[in-house]
């Protein structure tokens, strides 16, 4: 996240840092001041959260994946340009409709908004496009990402919201080879019982039961993979 703190807030930040023996003399855009989490209470930070998250955790337990960088703009250093960087992983809620499976497409979203400040106090915007990992490959889906700016109405308040849309398109060929073709083959094999003799009752029963168990197993696997 990036924002600019103007005077008198910027001047107050500088005095707070100098009061803790942190030099701010040579802080420029190319030589930014890195603030650790211990000093975050000296600054105002946006309270951005993942609105539809079921769980959010820090990326690593070994190191802090949160930092704040500051550099000054204008003369004489009247503006503080703030950059807040954090790395988290999140499990988000995504209701899906499998009515058209296996030729379905699903749309999931990640929604980011302020917890306490409405859109009159915080207005969120994207500074660049959302980037996904080019090495990420899914077994049964192709996916694309997009971003949008919207508002959310909650508790009689309107909140500025950033939304990442992830569209999953199911790969039909995988289902054809892994589910439909074996099922059709199993059903065709059951017709072999018509060519057996009238006295081949055990063979007829074996073919029928085996085909039924195979289809039930495939059905459970297909449902579980959704």
XYZ file of C-alpha atoms in Angstrom:
226
model
C 0.000 0.000 0.000
C 1.169 3.527 -0.783
C -0.095 6.882 0.442
C 1.198 10.381 1.185
C 1.087 12.008 4.612
C 1.215 15.808 4.376
C 2.005 18.415 6.997
C 1.411 18.650 9.908
C 1.309 14.832 10.085
C 4.605 14.439 8.216
C 6.339 16.908 10.540
C 4.974 15.022 13.555
C 6.344 11.739 12.141
C 9.789 13.265 11.705
C 9.842 14.577 15.272
C 8.767 11.185 16.618
C 11.575 9.437 14.758
C 14.187 11.966 15.841
C 12.987 11.593 19.425
C 13.951 7.924 19.222
C 17.410 8.706 17.819
C 16.470 7.722 14.256
C 18.149 9.991 11.723
C 15.951 11.401 8.967
C 18.502 13.756 7.389
C 19.528 11.645 4.385
C 16.172 10.033 3.649
C 15.362 10.345 -0.069
C 13.441 8.392 -2.682
C 16.577 6.394 -3.499
C 17.516 6.015 0.186
C 14.271 5.139 1.940
C 13.953 4.756 5.682
C 12.843 1.249 6.669
C 10.632 1.110 9.765
C 10.259 -2.156 11.671
C 7.060 -3.335 13.308
C 8.243 -2.108 16.729
C 7.714 1.532 15.625
C 4.414 1.135 13.764
C 2.530 2.814 16.623
C 4.172 6.123 15.660
C 2.271 6.243 12.364
C -1.242 6.064 11.039
C -1.628 2.880 8.968
C -4.635 1.882 6.860
C -6.617 -0.958 8.448
C -7.079 -2.930 5.228
C -8.442 -6.452 5.611
C -9.498 -9.350 3.376
C -13.259 -8.986 3.751
C -14.240 -12.492 2.618
C -11.371 -14.332 4.315
C -11.921 -17.440 6.398
C -8.309 -17.431 7.577
C -5.340 -15.070 7.189
C -1.834 -15.820 8.407
C 1.636 -14.396 8.020
C 3.703 -15.998 5.284
C 6.565 -17.075 7.560
C 6.929 -17.762 11.280
C 10.694 -17.317 11.106
C 10.828 -13.662 10.028
C 8.486 -10.686 9.980
C 7.065 -10.252 6.484
C 5.832 -6.726 7.277
C 7.712 -3.454 6.889
C 7.123 0.248 6.345
C 9.298 2.427 4.106
C 9.315 6.236 4.157
C 10.874 8.921 2.009
C 10.278 12.664 2.023
C 9.030 14.825 -0.828
C 8.853 18.554 -1.406
C 10.882 21.302 0.224
C 11.594 21.376 3.061
C 10.501 17.719 3.358
C 6.871 18.655 3.831
C 5.358 15.375 2.571
C 6.005 11.816 3.718
C 5.536 9.148 1.068
C 4.635 5.918 2.875
C 4.984 2.399 1.499
C 3.560 -0.438 3.575
C 4.581 -3.910 2.412
C 3.248 -7.168 3.843
C 3.123 -10.775 2.716
C 0.284 -12.999 3.921
C -1.574 -16.051 2.762
C -5.311 -16.305 3.028
C -8.091 -18.862 2.665
C -11.116 -17.071 1.215
C -14.744 -18.059 0.885
C -15.881 -18.792 -2.670
C -19.417 -20.165 -3.249
C -19.559 -22.244 -6.450
C -22.296 -23.634 -8.680
C -21.585 -27.020 -10.279
C -24.851 -27.221 -12.212
C -23.061 -27.123 -15.596
C -20.094 -29.331 -14.650
C -17.896 -30.435 -16.352
C -18.255 -27.524 -18.813
C -18.621 -24.972 -16.026
C -16.662 -21.858 -15.179
C -16.372 -20.493 -11.636
C -15.724 -16.927 -10.499
C -13.989 -16.365 -7.177
C -12.944 -13.051 -5.678
C -10.657 -11.583 -3.037
C -12.104 -8.412 -1.529
C -9.949 -5.836 0.259
C -11.450 -2.956 2.251
C -10.942 -0.870 5.367
C -12.344 -2.209 8.609
C -13.265 1.080 10.301
C -12.973 3.926 7.762
C -15.679 4.535 5.157
C -15.075 5.812 1.633
C -15.138 9.445 2.828
C -11.950 8.790 4.800
C -10.210 6.084 2.744
C -10.521 5.681 -1.014
C -8.698 2.664 -2.419
C -7.339 2.390 -5.968
C -5.091 -0.003 -7.865
C -1.641 1.345 -8.769
C -0.842 -1.599 -11.053
C -2.426 -4.745 -12.417
C -2.686 -7.883 -10.325
C 0.069 -10.342 -11.165
C -0.191 -14.110 -10.780
C 2.604 -16.630 -10.530
C 3.469 -17.770 -14.091
C 4.730 -21.095 -12.728
C 1.365 -21.918 -11.136
C -0.454 -24.699 -12.997
C -3.749 -26.356 -12.058
C -4.580 -29.930 -13.022
C -8.192 -29.422 -14.090
C -8.588 -25.676 -14.616
C -7.294 -22.725 -16.560
C -7.599 -19.386 -14.783
C -7.422 -15.671 -15.489
C -7.284 -12.722 -13.081
C -8.699 -9.221 -13.240
C -9.163 -6.345 -10.816
C -11.863 -3.780 -10.164
C -12.724 -0.918 -7.817
C -16.117 -1.012 -6.129
C -17.953 -0.005 -2.955
C -19.430 -2.179 -0.219
C -22.420 -1.198 1.892
C -22.317 -2.489 5.491
C -23.721 -1.204 8.799
C -25.158 1.885 7.088
C -21.667 2.781 5.862
C -20.157 2.675 2.363
C -16.615 1.310 2.131
C -14.177 1.636 -0.750
C -13.293 -1.890 -1.870
C -10.691 -3.436 -4.128
C -11.643 -6.726 -5.735
C -9.479 -9.372 -7.405
C -11.520 -11.648 -9.669
C -10.215 -15.118 -10.468
C -12.085 -16.995 -13.191
C -11.601 -20.771 -13.286
C -12.418 -22.591 -16.535
C -12.627 -26.355 -16.202
C -10.619 -28.445 -18.654
C -13.237 -30.693 -20.293
C -10.681 -33.031 -21.920
C -9.517 -34.223 -18.514
C -13.060 -35.260 -17.562
C -13.658 -36.941 -20.907
C -10.560 -39.107 -20.558
C -10.791 -39.694 -16.812
C -14.551 -40.107 -16.265
C -16.741 -40.349 -19.348
C -14.626 -42.707 -21.478
C -14.085 -45.286 -18.665
C -17.784 -45.110 -17.704
C -18.901 -45.751 -21.279
C -16.437 -48.648 -21.539
C -17.718 -50.232 -18.312
C -21.329 -49.995 -19.495
C -20.421 -51.579 -22.855
C -18.662 -54.443 -21.065
C -21.900 -55.287 -19.220
C -23.523 -56.058 -22.574
C -21.182 -59.050 -22.833
C -23.545 -60.913 -20.496
C -26.069 -61.183 -23.371
C -23.620 -63.426 -25.253
C -23.113 -65.779 -22.341
C -25.015 -69.055 -22.144
C -28.246 -69.411 -20.209
C -26.472 -71.556 -17.609
C -23.706 -68.952 -16.955
C -25.517 -67.300 -14.050
C -22.405 -66.729 -11.863
C -20.629 -64.990 -14.748
C -23.643 -62.736 -15.427
C -23.904 -61.754 -11.758
C -20.142 -61.125 -11.527
C -20.143 -58.826 -14.557
C -23.155 -56.857 -13.285
C -21.883 -56.398 -9.735
C -18.357 -55.531 -10.887
C -19.673 -52.914 -13.329
C -21.963 -51.440 -10.672
C -19.160 -51.171 -8.099
C -16.829 -49.627 -10.673
C -19.417 -46.979 -11.612
C -20.160 -46.152 -7.970
C -16.433 -45.749 -7.277
C -16.028 -43.466 -10.280
C -19.045 -41.425 -9.249
C -17.663 -40.868 -5.738
C -14.217 -39.924 -7.097
C -15.720 -37.450 -9.579
C -17.900 -35.854 -6.918
C -14.987 -35.619 -4.507
C -12.749 -33.965 -7.114
C -15.238 -31.100 -7.630
